[in-house]
Amino acid sequence: MKCPRCKTENGTRTICSKCGYFMYHPDIANRQKMTKGQQAVADTKIVGKKVGKVLKYVWMIIVLIVTSFWLVAGMVFLMGLITDG
Ligand SMILES: [Zn+2]
């Protein structure tokens, strides 16, 4: 469920994972009770999402560097072909 205070999606949690806002909904709490293991998995997913976001930016930067390197390498190669005649 979405936190009414900070609009963070918290799934079946009753306490917001971001701001700690208490969102009590008996129907949701009764429908799906999470064991400690499931809760740990859910918490790992939340952390994984954050790490994934950072990794996405790191990956984009790496791709940019590699792409620009190959562009420059290709240009140098072409220039060498032209100057060699
Ligand atoms: Zn919140």
mmCIF file of C-alpha atoms and ligand atoms in Angstrom:
data_model
loop_
_atom_site.group_PDB
_atom_site.id
_atom_site.type_symbol
_atom_site.label_atom_id
_atom_site.label_comp_id
_atom_site.label_asym_id
_atom_site.label_seq_id
_atom_site.Cartn_x
_atom_site.Cartn_y
_atom_site.Cartn_z
ATOM 1 C CA MET A 1 0.000 0.000 0.000
ATOM 2 C CA LYS A 2 1.069 3.549 -0.626
ATOM 3 C CA CYS A 3 2.161 5.700 2.293
ATOM 4 C CA PRO A 4 -0.256 8.645 2.603
ATOM 5 C CA ARG A 5 2.527 10.827 3.928
ATOM 6 C CA CYS A 6 5.457 10.299 1.537
ATOM 7 C CA LYS A 7 3.751 8.226 -1.244
ATOM 8 C CA THR A 8 6.207 5.348 -0.893
ATOM 9 C CA GLU A 9 4.889 1.951 -2.045
ATOM 10 C CA ASN A 10 5.185 -0.415 0.912
ATOM 11 C CA GLY A 11 3.439 -3.544 -0.367
ATOM 12 C CA THR A 12 1.733 -5.336 2.521
ATOM 13 C CA ARG A 13 3.638 -3.458 5.216
ATOM 14 C CA THR A 14 1.667 -1.532 7.802
ATOM 15 C CA ILE A 15 4.573 0.755 8.667
ATOM 16 C CA CYS A 16 6.159 2.875 5.940
ATOM 17 C CA SER A 17 9.685 1.700 5.112
ATOM 18 C CA LYS A 18 10.746 5.257 4.298
ATOM 19 C CA CYS A 19 9.221 7.601 6.864
ATOM 20 C CA GLY A 20 7.893 5.135 9.447
ATOM 21 C CA TYR A 21 4.276 6.291 9.090
ATOM 22 C CA PHE A 22 1.842 3.801 10.630
ATOM 23 C CA MET A 23 -0.786 2.709 8.093
ATOM 24 C CA TYR A 24 -3.053 0.215 9.778
ATOM 25 C CA HIS A 25 -5.470 -1.641 7.524
ATOM 26 C CA PRO A 26 -6.899 -4.763 9.190
ATOM 27 C CA ASP A 27 -7.987 -6.390 5.913
ATOM 28 C CA ILE A 28 -4.498 -6.258 4.447
ATOM 29 C CA ALA A 29 -2.852 -7.369 7.678
ATOM 30 C CA ASN A 30 -5.182 -10.379 7.951
ATOM 31 C CA ARG A 31 -4.989 -11.338 4.294
ATOM 32 C CA GLN A 32 -1.246 -11.807 4.080
ATOM 33 C CA LYS A 33 0.829 -12.319 7.174
ATOM 34 C CA MET A 34 4.515 -12.212 6.448
ATOM 35 C CA THR A 35 6.901 -14.465 8.292
ATOM 36 C CA LYS A 36 10.234 -13.060 9.402
ATOM 37 C CA GLY A 37 11.895 -14.773 6.444
ATOM 38 C CA GLN A 38 9.444 -13.252 3.963
ATOM 39 C CA GLN A 39 9.928 -9.873 5.600
ATOM 40 C CA ALA A 40 13.681 -10.226 5.222
ATOM 41 C CA VAL A 41 13.220 -11.060 1.534
ATOM 42 C CA ALA A 42 10.981 -8.005 1.128
ATOM 43 C CA ASP A 43 13.538 -5.809 2.853
ATOM 44 C CA THR A 44 16.281 -7.215 0.624
ATOM 45 C CA LYS A 45 14.148 -6.367 -2.411
ATOM 46 C CA ILE A 46 13.802 -2.758 -1.215
ATOM 47 C CA VAL A 47 17.578 -2.485 -0.727
ATOM 48 C CA GLY A 48 18.150 -4.267 -4.051
ATOM 49 C CA LYS A 49 15.964 -1.717 -5.836
ATOM 50 C CA LYS A 50 18.067 1.121 -4.438
ATOM 51 C CA VAL A 51 21.325 -0.645 -5.360
ATOM 52 C CA GLY A 52 19.904 -1.430 -8.804
ATOM 53 C CA LYS A 53 19.202 2.248 -9.413
ATOM 54 C CA VAL A 54 22.816 3.155 -8.552
ATOM 55 C CA LEU A 55 24.145 0.267 -10.670
ATOM 56 C CA LYS A 56 22.047 1.489 -13.609
ATOM 57 C CA TYR A 57 23.779 4.883 -13.497
ATOM 58 C CA VAL A 58 27.217 3.253 -13.074
ATOM 59 C CA TRP A 59 26.458 0.983 -16.057
ATOM 60 C CA MET A 60 25.348 3.976 -18.159
ATOM 61 C CA ILE A 61 28.608 5.792 -17.375
ATOM 62 C CA ILE A 62 30.681 2.694 -18.257
ATOM 63 C CA VAL A 63 28.791 2.282 -21.561
ATOM 64 C CA LEU A 64 29.353 5.968 -22.349
ATOM 65 C CA ILE A 65 33.086 5.722 -21.636
ATOM 66 C CA VAL A 66 33.497 2.518 -23.673
ATOM 67 C CA THR A 67 31.423 3.913 -26.566
ATOM 68 C CA SER A 68 33.385 7.175 -26.672
ATOM 69 C CA PHE A 69 36.653 5.212 -26.473
ATOM 70 C CA TRP A 70 35.714 3.114 -29.494
ATOM 71 C CA LEU A 71 34.542 6.228 -31.355
ATOM 72 C CA VAL A 72 37.900 7.912 -30.745
ATOM 73 C CA ALA A 73 39.786 4.695 -31.585
ATOM 74 C CA GLY A 74 37.808 4.375 -34.826
ATOM 75 C CA MET A 75 38.491 8.022 -35.732
ATOM 76 C CA VAL A 76 42.214 7.574 -35.071
ATOM 77 C CA PHE A 77 42.182 4.420 -37.219
ATOM 78 C CA LEU A 78 40.396 6.229 -40.075
ATOM 79 C CA MET A 79 42.751 9.218 -39.832
ATOM 80 C CA GLY A 80 45.686 6.784 -40.006
ATOM 81 C CA LEU A 81 44.212 5.217 -43.164
ATOM 82 C CA ILE A 82 43.752 8.642 -44.772
ATOM 83 C CA THR A 83 47.231 9.970 -43.910
ATOM 84 C CA ASP A 84 48.926 6.733 -44.994
ATOM 85 C CA GLY A 85 47.311 7.121 -48.411
HETATM 86 ZN ZN ZN B 1 6.052 7.153 4.280
#
